[in-house]
mmCIF file of C-alpha atoms in Angstrom:
data_model
loop_
_atom_site.group_PDB
_atom_site.id
_atom_site.type_symbol
_atom_site.label_atom_id
_atom_site.label_comp_id
_atom_site.label_asym_id
_atom_site.label_seq_id
_atom_site.Cartn_x
_atom_site.Cartn_y
_atom_site.Cartn_z
ATOM 1 C CA UNK A 4 95.364 -6.215 165.492
ATOM 2 C CA UNK A 5 95.926 -2.650 166.445
ATOM 3 C CA UNK A 6 95.246 -1.591 162.876
ATOM 4 C CA UNK A 7 91.859 -3.394 162.919
ATOM 5 C CA UNK A 8 90.910 -1.872 166.242
ATOM 6 C CA UNK A 9 91.570 1.836 164.764
ATOM 7 C CA UNK A 10 89.755 1.074 161.749
ATOM 8 C CA UNK A 11 86.618 -0.372 163.364
ATOM 9 C CA UNK A 12 86.843 2.359 166.255
ATOM 10 C CA UNK A 13 87.205 -0.268 169.066
ATOM 11 C CA UNK A 14 89.689 -0.895 171.424
ATOM 12 C CA UNK A 15 92.411 -3.727 171.125
ATOM 13 C CA UNK A 16 91.120 -5.842 173.696
ATOM 14 C CA UNK A 17 87.546 -5.657 172.392
ATOM 15 C CA UNK A 18 88.876 -6.943 168.699
ATOM 16 C CA UNK A 19 90.682 -9.783 170.520
ATOM 17 C CA UNK A 20 87.367 -10.638 172.782
ATOM 18 C CA UNK A 21 85.192 -10.766 169.353
ATOM 19 C CA UNK A 22 87.747 -12.959 167.767
ATOM 20 C CA UNK A 23 87.438 -15.147 170.817
ATOM 21 C CA UNK A 24 83.795 -15.272 170.540
ATOM 22 C CA UNK A 25 83.693 -16.102 166.784
ATOM 23 C CA UNK A 26 86.080 -19.078 167.438
ATOM 24 C CA UNK A 27 83.918 -20.154 170.261
ATOM 25 C CA UNK A 28 80.981 -20.386 167.921
ATOM 26 C CA UNK A 29 82.756 -22.037 165.252
ATOM 27 C CA UNK A 30 84.531 -24.354 167.303
ATOM 28 C CA UNK A 31 87.960 -24.066 165.851
ATOM 29 C CA UNK A 32 90.606 -21.612 165.824
ATOM 30 C CA UNK A 33 91.081 -19.285 162.964
ATOM 31 C CA UNK A 34 94.578 -17.525 164.039
ATOM 32 C CA UNK A 35 97.950 -18.722 165.368
ATOM 33 C CA UNK A 36 100.484 -16.545 166.901
ATOM 34 C CA UNK A 37 104.083 -16.595 165.329
ATOM 35 C CA UNK A 38 105.999 -14.183 167.957
ATOM 36 C CA UNK A 39 104.462 -11.300 168.337
ATOM 37 C CA UNK A 40 102.225 -11.434 165.201
ATOM 38 C CA UNK A 41 99.174 -12.994 164.784
ATOM 39 C CA UNK A 42 98.235 -14.595 161.576
ATOM 40 C CA UNK A 43 95.304 -16.547 159.899
ATOM 41 C CA UNK A 44 95.958 -20.385 159.764
ATOM 42 C CA UNK A 45 94.754 -22.771 157.284
ATOM 43 C CA UNK A 46 91.144 -23.034 158.515
ATOM 44 C CA UNK A 47 90.961 -19.241 158.713
ATOM 45 C CA UNK A 48 92.028 -18.951 155.084
ATOM 46 C CA UNK A 49 89.392 -21.236 154.141
ATOM 47 C CA UNK A 50 87.029 -19.357 156.120
ATOM 48 C CA UNK A 51 87.922 -15.923 154.769
ATOM 49 C CA UNK A 52 87.585 -17.264 151.326
ATOM 50 C CA UNK A 53 84.187 -18.659 151.820
ATOM 51 C CA UNK A 54 82.574 -15.422 153.575
ATOM 52 C CA UNK A 55 84.661 -12.906 151.179
ATOM 53 C CA UNK A 56 82.051 -12.888 148.468
ATOM 54 C CA UNK A 57 78.951 -12.531 151.127
ATOM 55 C CA UNK A 58 80.945 -9.472 152.800
ATOM 56 C CA UNK A 59 81.302 -7.838 149.518
ATOM 57 C CA UNK A 60 77.656 -8.479 148.655
ATOM 58 C CA UNK A 61 76.842 -6.592 152.173
ATOM 59 C CA UNK A 62 79.217 -3.640 151.156
ATOM 60 C CA UNK A 63 77.477 -3.571 147.871
ATOM 61 C CA UNK A 64 74.221 -3.240 149.354
ATOM 62 C CA UNK A 65 75.086 -0.452 151.665
ATOM 63 C CA UNK A 66 76.371 1.095 148.634
ATOM 64 C CA UNK A 67 73.252 0.877 146.755
ATOM 65 C CA UNK A 68 70.975 1.961 149.428
ATOM 66 C CA UNK A 69 73.584 5.045 150.048
ATOM 67 C CA UNK A 70 73.258 5.580 146.348
ATOM 68 C CA UNK A 71 69.294 5.796 146.257
ATOM 69 C CA UNK A 72 69.300 8.240 149.515
ATOM 70 C CA UNK A 73 67.701 11.473 149.195
ATOM 71 C CA UNK A 74 70.191 13.946 147.653
ATOM 72 C CA UNK A 75 72.884 11.473 146.439
ATOM 73 C CA UNK A 76 70.704 9.498 143.965
ATOM 74 C CA UNK A 77 71.440 11.413 140.996
ATOM 75 C CA UNK A 78 75.328 11.481 141.500
ATOM 76 C CA UNK A 79 77.263 8.786 139.713
ATOM 77 C CA UNK A 80 81.003 8.220 140.786
ATOM 78 C CA UNK A 81 82.999 6.844 137.989
ATOM 79 C CA UNK A 82 86.701 6.071 137.949
ATOM 80 C CA UNK A 83 88.279 5.772 134.493
ATOM 81 C CA UNK A 84 91.846 5.470 133.133
ATOM 82 C CA UNK A 85 93.503 8.726 132.282
ATOM 83 C CA UNK A 86 93.914 7.915 128.391
ATOM 84 C CA UNK A 87 90.073 6.851 128.080
ATOM 85 C CA UNK A 88 89.082 9.997 129.878
ATOM 86 C CA UNK A 89 91.000 12.292 127.677
ATOM 87 C CA UNK A 90 90.857 10.605 124.173
ATOM 88 C CA UNK A 91 87.302 9.068 124.377
ATOM 89 C CA UNK A 92 85.032 10.030 127.207
ATOM 90 C CA UNK A 93 85.569 13.709 127.521
ATOM 91 C CA UNK A 94 84.827 14.470 123.930
ATOM 92 C CA UNK A 95 81.415 13.036 124.500
ATOM 93 C CA UNK A 96 80.323 14.830 127.721
ATOM 94 C CA UNK A 97 78.271 17.260 125.943
ATOM 95 C CA UNK A 98 75.991 14.620 124.629
ATOM 96 C CA UNK A 99 75.683 12.931 127.963
ATOM 97 C CA UNK A 100 74.795 16.197 129.509
ATOM 98 C CA UNK A 101 72.156 16.916 126.845
ATOM 99 C CA UNK A 102 70.758 13.360 127.365
ATOM 100 C CA UNK A 103 70.733 13.243 131.089
ATOM 101 C CA UNK A 104 70.922 16.730 132.694
ATOM 102 C CA UNK A 105 69.852 15.491 135.902
ATOM 103 C CA UNK A 106 72.471 12.907 136.321
ATOM 104 C CA UNK A 107 76.097 14.284 137.617
ATOM 105 C CA UNK A 108 78.999 12.448 136.770
ATOM 106 C CA UNK A 109 81.833 12.655 139.314
ATOM 107 C CA UNK A 110 85.019 11.640 137.200
ATOM 108 C CA UNK A 111 88.221 10.084 138.957
ATOM 109 C CA UNK A 112 91.266 9.491 136.757
ATOM 110 C CA UNK A 113 93.896 6.967 137.854
ATOM 111 C CA UNK A 114 95.841 4.329 136.219
ATOM 112 C CA UNK A 115 95.341 2.218 139.593
ATOM 113 C CA UNK A 116 92.760 -0.582 139.903
ATOM 114 C CA UNK A 117 90.419 0.955 142.501
ATOM 115 C CA UNK A 118 88.364 -0.868 144.971
ATOM 116 C CA UNK A 119 84.981 0.336 143.903
ATOM 117 C CA UNK A 120 83.295 -0.620 147.299
ATOM 118 C CA UNK A 121 86.147 0.589 149.658
ATOM 119 C CA UNK A 122 86.795 3.725 147.895
ATOM 120 C CA UNK A 123 83.045 4.672 147.081
ATOM 121 C CA UNK A 124 82.792 4.346 143.353
ATOM 122 C CA UNK A 125 79.760 3.239 141.640
ATOM 123 C CA UNK A 126 81.485 2.149 138.441
ATOM 124 C CA UNK A 127 84.848 1.871 136.683
ATOM 125 C CA UNK A 128 85.891 1.694 133.070
ATOM 126 C CA UNK A 129 88.802 -0.866 133.049
ATOM 127 C CA UNK A 130 90.835 -2.274 130.249
ATOM 128 C CA UNK A 131 91.428 -6.335 130.376
ATOM 129 C CA UNK A 132 89.883 -9.491 129.728
ATOM 130 C CA UNK A 133 87.007 -9.451 132.223
ATOM 131 C CA UNK A 134 85.893 -11.399 135.268
ATOM 132 C CA UNK A 135 87.024 -9.067 138.044
ATOM 133 C CA UNK A 136 85.893 -10.787 141.331
ATOM 134 C CA UNK A 137 82.729 -9.609 143.082
ATOM 135 C CA UNK A 138 81.815 -7.360 140.133
ATOM 136 C CA UNK A 139 79.757 -7.298 137.063
ATOM 137 C CA UNK A 140 81.199 -6.239 133.824
ATOM 138 C CA UNK A 141 80.067 -5.545 130.325
ATOM 139 C CA UNK A 142 82.331 -5.439 127.374
ATOM 140 C CA UNK A 143 82.151 -1.969 125.606
ATOM 141 C CA UNK A 144 84.781 -2.157 122.555
ATOM 142 C CA UNK A 145 87.706 -4.459 121.372
ATOM 143 C CA UNK A 146 90.038 -2.273 119.568
ATOM 144 C CA UNK A 147 93.448 -3.046 117.432
ATOM 145 C CA UNK A 148 96.431 -0.894 117.532
ATOM 146 C CA UNK A 149 96.674 1.131 114.362
ATOM 147 C CA UNK A 150 99.703 3.330 113.313
ATOM 148 C CA UNK A 151 99.139 7.041 113.161
ATOM 149 C CA UNK A 152 101.268 10.342 112.823
ATOM 150 C CA UNK A 153 100.793 14.266 112.251
ATOM 151 C CA UNK A 154 99.599 15.208 108.832
ATOM 152 C CA UNK A 155 103.037 16.770 108.387
ATOM 153 C CA UNK A 156 104.773 13.327 108.925
ATOM 154 C CA UNK A 157 102.208 11.633 106.550
ATOM 155 C CA UNK A 158 102.925 14.067 103.778
ATOM 156 C CA UNK A 159 106.767 13.342 104.026
ATOM 157 C CA UNK A 160 106.080 9.644 103.936
ATOM 158 C CA UNK A 161 103.642 9.554 101.406
ATOM 159 C CA UNK A 162 104.141 6.779 98.830
ATOM 160 C CA UNK A 163 106.824 5.099 101.111
ATOM 161 C CA UNK A 164 106.907 1.757 102.264
ATOM 162 C CA UNK A 165 106.562 -0.027 105.750
ATOM 163 C CA UNK A 166 110.053 -0.748 106.000
ATOM 164 C CA UNK A 167 111.016 2.905 106.032
ATOM 165 C CA UNK A 168 109.235 3.520 109.362
ATOM 166 C CA UNK A 169 111.960 1.583 111.113
ATOM 167 C CA UNK A 170 114.152 4.704 110.419
ATOM 168 C CA UNK A 171 111.563 7.162 111.843
ATOM 169 C CA UNK A 172 111.057 8.034 115.436
ATOM 170 C CA UNK A 173 108.768 5.603 116.881
ATOM 171 C CA UNK A 174 106.616 6.209 120.028
ATOM 172 C CA UNK A 175 105.402 3.357 122.340
ATOM 173 C CA UNK A 176 106.638 0.194 123.629
ATOM 174 C CA UNK A 177 108.907 -2.105 121.359
ATOM 175 C CA UNK A 178 107.403 -5.154 121.887
ATOM 176 C CA UNK A 179 104.486 -3.808 120.050
ATOM 177 C CA UNK A 180 106.274 -2.349 117.241
ATOM 178 C CA UNK A 181 108.235 -5.583 116.788
ATOM 179 C CA UNK A 182 104.789 -7.483 116.631
ATOM 180 C CA UNK A 183 103.548 -5.141 114.327
ATOM 181 C CA UNK A 184 106.656 -5.214 112.068
ATOM 182 C CA UNK A 185 106.560 -9.143 112.022
ATOM 183 C CA UNK A 186 102.923 -9.511 111.189
ATOM 184 C CA UNK A 187 103.509 -7.087 108.191
ATOM 185 C CA UNK A 188 106.334 -9.704 107.148
ATOM 186 C CA UNK A 189 109.072 -7.641 108.096
ATOM 187 C CA UNK A 190 112.433 -8.828 110.297
ATOM 188 C CA UNK A 191 112.798 -5.740 111.779
ATOM 189 C CA UNK A 192 113.980 -4.987 115.612
ATOM 190 C CA UNK A 193 112.339 -1.544 116.660
ATOM 191 C CA UNK A 194 113.982 0.945 118.992
ATOM 192 C CA UNK A 195 111.374 3.445 119.837
ATOM 193 C CA UNK A 196 112.598 7.149 121.111
ATOM 194 C CA UNK A 197 110.197 7.021 123.836
ATOM 195 C CA UNK A 198 107.580 4.906 125.860
ATOM 196 C CA UNK A 199 104.521 6.159 127.818
ATOM 197 C CA UNK A 200 102.615 4.801 130.538
ATOM 198 C CA UNK A 201 99.718 6.767 129.343
ATOM 199 C CA UNK A 202 98.166 6.387 125.715
ATOM 200 C CA UNK A 203 97.047 9.872 125.553
ATOM 201 C CA UNK A 204 100.511 11.298 126.128
ATOM 202 C CA UNK A 205 101.784 9.188 123.387
ATOM 203 C CA UNK A 206 99.207 10.254 120.888
ATOM 204 C CA UNK A 207 99.460 13.968 121.905
ATOM 205 C CA UNK A 208 103.187 13.568 121.279
ATOM 206 C CA UNK A 209 102.323 12.049 117.698
ATOM 207 C CA UNK A 210 99.806 14.836 116.895
ATOM 208 C CA UNK A 211 102.831 17.375 117.950
ATOM 209 C CA UNK A 212 104.854 15.550 115.215
ATOM 210 C CA UNK A 213 107.340 14.035 117.642
ATOM 211 C CA UNK A 214 106.902 10.618 116.245
ATOM 212 C CA UNK A 215 104.906 7.650 115.016
ATOM 213 C CA UNK A 216 102.498 6.066 117.448
ATOM 214 C CA UNK A 217 100.598 2.714 117.714
ATOM 215 C CA UNK A 218 97.334 3.898 119.287
ATOM 216 C CA UNK A 219 94.049 1.840 119.913
ATOM 217 C CA UNK A 220 91.575 2.355 116.689
ATOM 218 C CA UNK A 221 88.645 4.041 118.778
ATOM 219 C CA UNK A 222 90.911 6.358 120.757
ATOM 220 C CA UNK A 223 92.378 7.664 117.485
ATOM 221 C CA UNK A 224 89.090 8.179 115.698
ATOM 222 C CA UNK A 225 88.226 11.467 116.842
ATOM 223 C CA UNK A 226 91.778 12.881 115.926
ATOM 224 C CA UNK A 227 91.418 10.964 112.589
ATOM 225 C CA UNK A 228 88.367 12.840 111.666
ATOM 226 C CA UNK A 229 89.639 16.145 112.890
ATOM 227 C CA UNK A 230 92.652 15.911 110.767
ATOM 228 C CA UNK A 231 94.973 15.940 113.913
ATOM 229 C CA UNK A 232 96.253 12.521 113.095
ATOM 230 C CA UNK A 233 96.700 10.457 110.000
ATOM 231 C CA UNK A 234 96.581 6.625 109.652
ATOM 232 C CA UNK A 235 99.610 5.601 107.649
ATOM 233 C CA UNK A 236 98.773 1.887 107.118
ATOM 234 C CA UNK A 237 95.880 -0.441 106.997
ATOM 235 C CA UNK A 238 98.063 -3.099 108.839
ATOM 236 C CA UNK A 239 96.611 -3.278 112.263
ATOM 237 C CA UNK A 240 97.878 -5.046 115.333
ATOM 238 C CA UNK A 241 95.411 -7.136 117.769
ATOM 239 C CA UNK A 242 96.133 -6.218 121.563
ATOM 240 C CA UNK A 243 97.340 -8.950 124.080
ATOM 241 C CA UNK A 244 94.503 -10.901 125.673
ATOM 242 C CA UNK A 245 95.146 -9.457 128.976
ATOM 243 C CA UNK A 246 94.569 -5.895 127.535
ATOM 244 C CA UNK A 247 92.347 -6.570 124.800
ATOM 245 C CA UNK A 248 88.793 -5.111 125.472
ATOM 246 C CA UNK A 249 87.151 -2.108 127.498
ATOM 247 C CA UNK A 250 84.698 -2.829 130.109
ATOM 248 C CA UNK A 251 82.128 -0.983 132.169
ATOM 249 C CA UNK A 252 82.199 -2.737 135.791
ATOM 250 C CA UNK A 253 80.122 -2.116 138.560
ATOM 251 C CA UNK A 254 78.818 -4.037 141.672
ATOM 252 C CA UNK A 255 76.016 -6.287 141.081
ATOM 253 C CA UNK A 256 73.804 -4.800 143.622
ATOM 254 C CA UNK A 257 73.618 -1.492 141.602
ATOM 255 C CA UNK A 258 72.536 -3.197 138.283
ATOM 256 C CA UNK A 259 68.939 -1.968 138.752
ATOM 257 C CA UNK A 260 70.026 1.791 139.953
ATOM 258 C CA UNK A 261 68.625 4.273 137.573
ATOM 259 C CA UNK A 262 71.825 6.475 137.092
ATOM 260 C CA UNK A 263 74.068 3.429 136.399
ATOM 261 C CA UNK A 264 71.261 1.985 133.848
ATOM 262 C CA UNK A 265 71.357 5.218 132.137
ATOM 263 C CA UNK A 266 75.245 5.296 131.909
ATOM 264 C CA UNK A 267 75.181 1.907 130.359
ATOM 265 C CA UNK A 268 72.746 2.671 127.719
ATOM 266 C CA UNK A 269 74.564 5.732 126.921
ATOM 267 C CA UNK A 270 78.047 4.110 126.556
ATOM 268 C CA UNK A 271 76.742 1.262 124.301
ATOM 269 C CA UNK A 272 74.987 3.933 122.226
ATOM 270 C CA UNK A 273 77.934 5.913 121.678
ATOM 271 C CA UNK A 274 80.092 2.757 120.929
ATOM 272 C CA UNK A 275 77.799 1.765 118.435
ATOM 273 C CA UNK A 276 77.738 5.196 116.923
ATOM 274 C CA UNK A 277 81.618 5.310 116.674
ATOM 275 C CA UNK A 278 81.701 1.788 115.249
ATOM 276 C CA UNK A 279 79.146 2.904 112.391
ATOM 277 C CA UNK A 280 81.106 5.892 111.704
ATOM 278 C CA UNK A 281 84.564 4.620 111.475
ATOM 279 C CA UNK A 282 85.978 4.536 107.750
ATOM 280 C CA UNK A 283 88.753 2.315 106.671
ATOM 281 C CA UNK A 284 91.770 4.767 106.004
ATOM 282 C CA UNK A 285 93.383 4.884 102.638
ATOM 283 C CA UNK A 286 97.363 3.626 103.072
ATOM 284 C CA UNK A 287 99.673 6.358 103.023
ATOM 285 C CA UNK A 288 102.427 3.970 102.834
ATOM 286 C CA UNK A 289 102.157 0.763 100.920
ATOM 287 C CA UNK A 290 102.011 -2.656 102.376
ATOM 288 C CA UNK A 291 104.850 -5.145 101.994
ATOM 289 C CA UNK A 292 103.461 -7.351 99.386
ATOM 290 C CA UNK A 293 102.112 -4.568 97.334
ATOM 291 C CA UNK A 294 102.970 -5.222 93.547
ATOM 292 C CA UNK A 295 105.585 -2.453 92.430
ATOM 293 C CA UNK A 296 104.219 -0.109 90.117
ATOM 294 C CA UNK A 297 104.645 -0.928 86.240
ATOM 295 C CA UNK A 298 107.154 0.919 84.098
ATOM 296 C CA UNK A 299 105.924 2.929 81.500
ATOM 297 C CA UNK A 300 106.846 1.654 78.030
ATOM 298 C CA UNK A 301 107.406 3.798 75.111
ATOM 299 C CA UNK A 302 104.967 2.919 72.190
ATOM 300 C CA UNK A 303 107.060 2.990 68.990
ATOM 301 C CA UNK A 304 105.326 4.514 65.950
ATOM 302 C CA UNK A 305 105.037 1.947 63.240
ATOM 303 C CA UNK A 306 106.854 2.481 60.021
ATOM 304 C CA UNK A 307 105.115 3.432 57.170
ATOM 305 C CA UNK A 308 104.845 1.063 54.394
ATOM 306 C CA UNK A 309 106.663 1.707 51.263
#
């Protein structure tokens, strides 16, 4: 009650009075006292679930109105995962500026799932399976995991087999590596030398020759093109369902806001361009079921007939 009073800039008694008025209008109690605490009762929980979406829609409406106000209509606040920002979005920002010089992007990098309405963001780029409550989402890209390493490491492993990777310094989560080896037909229990809470840092470590990484195909595409990384194998690993896709997420009330429409179109165009220009990698190491090279046979010269 005190925290509510502070947030709403009211007195403690004013909040209590408003709750009393609401309960009187509804004809039933919403709260119950437990010692010195006041908590929602069963009817209160039911009522909250019913009105939550309406309250969120009101918040989104206020945000949409604020976004179109004079002086703020052309600034778009976007929260992004650090790895997505570093490995994919930043390298494309020049093309955004050339296409939309009048729309400023205010980028916020965080691993946390931000509350767009509460924290004042117009949109977010998130990883998952979609369906965030009270928000619209558009799938941008699905991306498998591929094995990458620095050019120096790739040269050293040239012509080897997938099994030899188990003896190399692996970067990333053991569960992913174990699945990757299993799907390649190998019963290997991996022991990575380092794990990371940020995929961008893991790929940077791979570029510096510190180990071999399993990275999202679309996140390593630029590094493969620029020669900073080399894909070692054609073997891919589908991501888990909860982390399968990347989405653009935004409040429904902003769907027709011009700066957000511009961002949506630009992101989809960039993804299409990326997918068109990604070329299959020539394998550096041989798959498990590859046939061994045939030994050269010496052809004996025929003896001349007498």
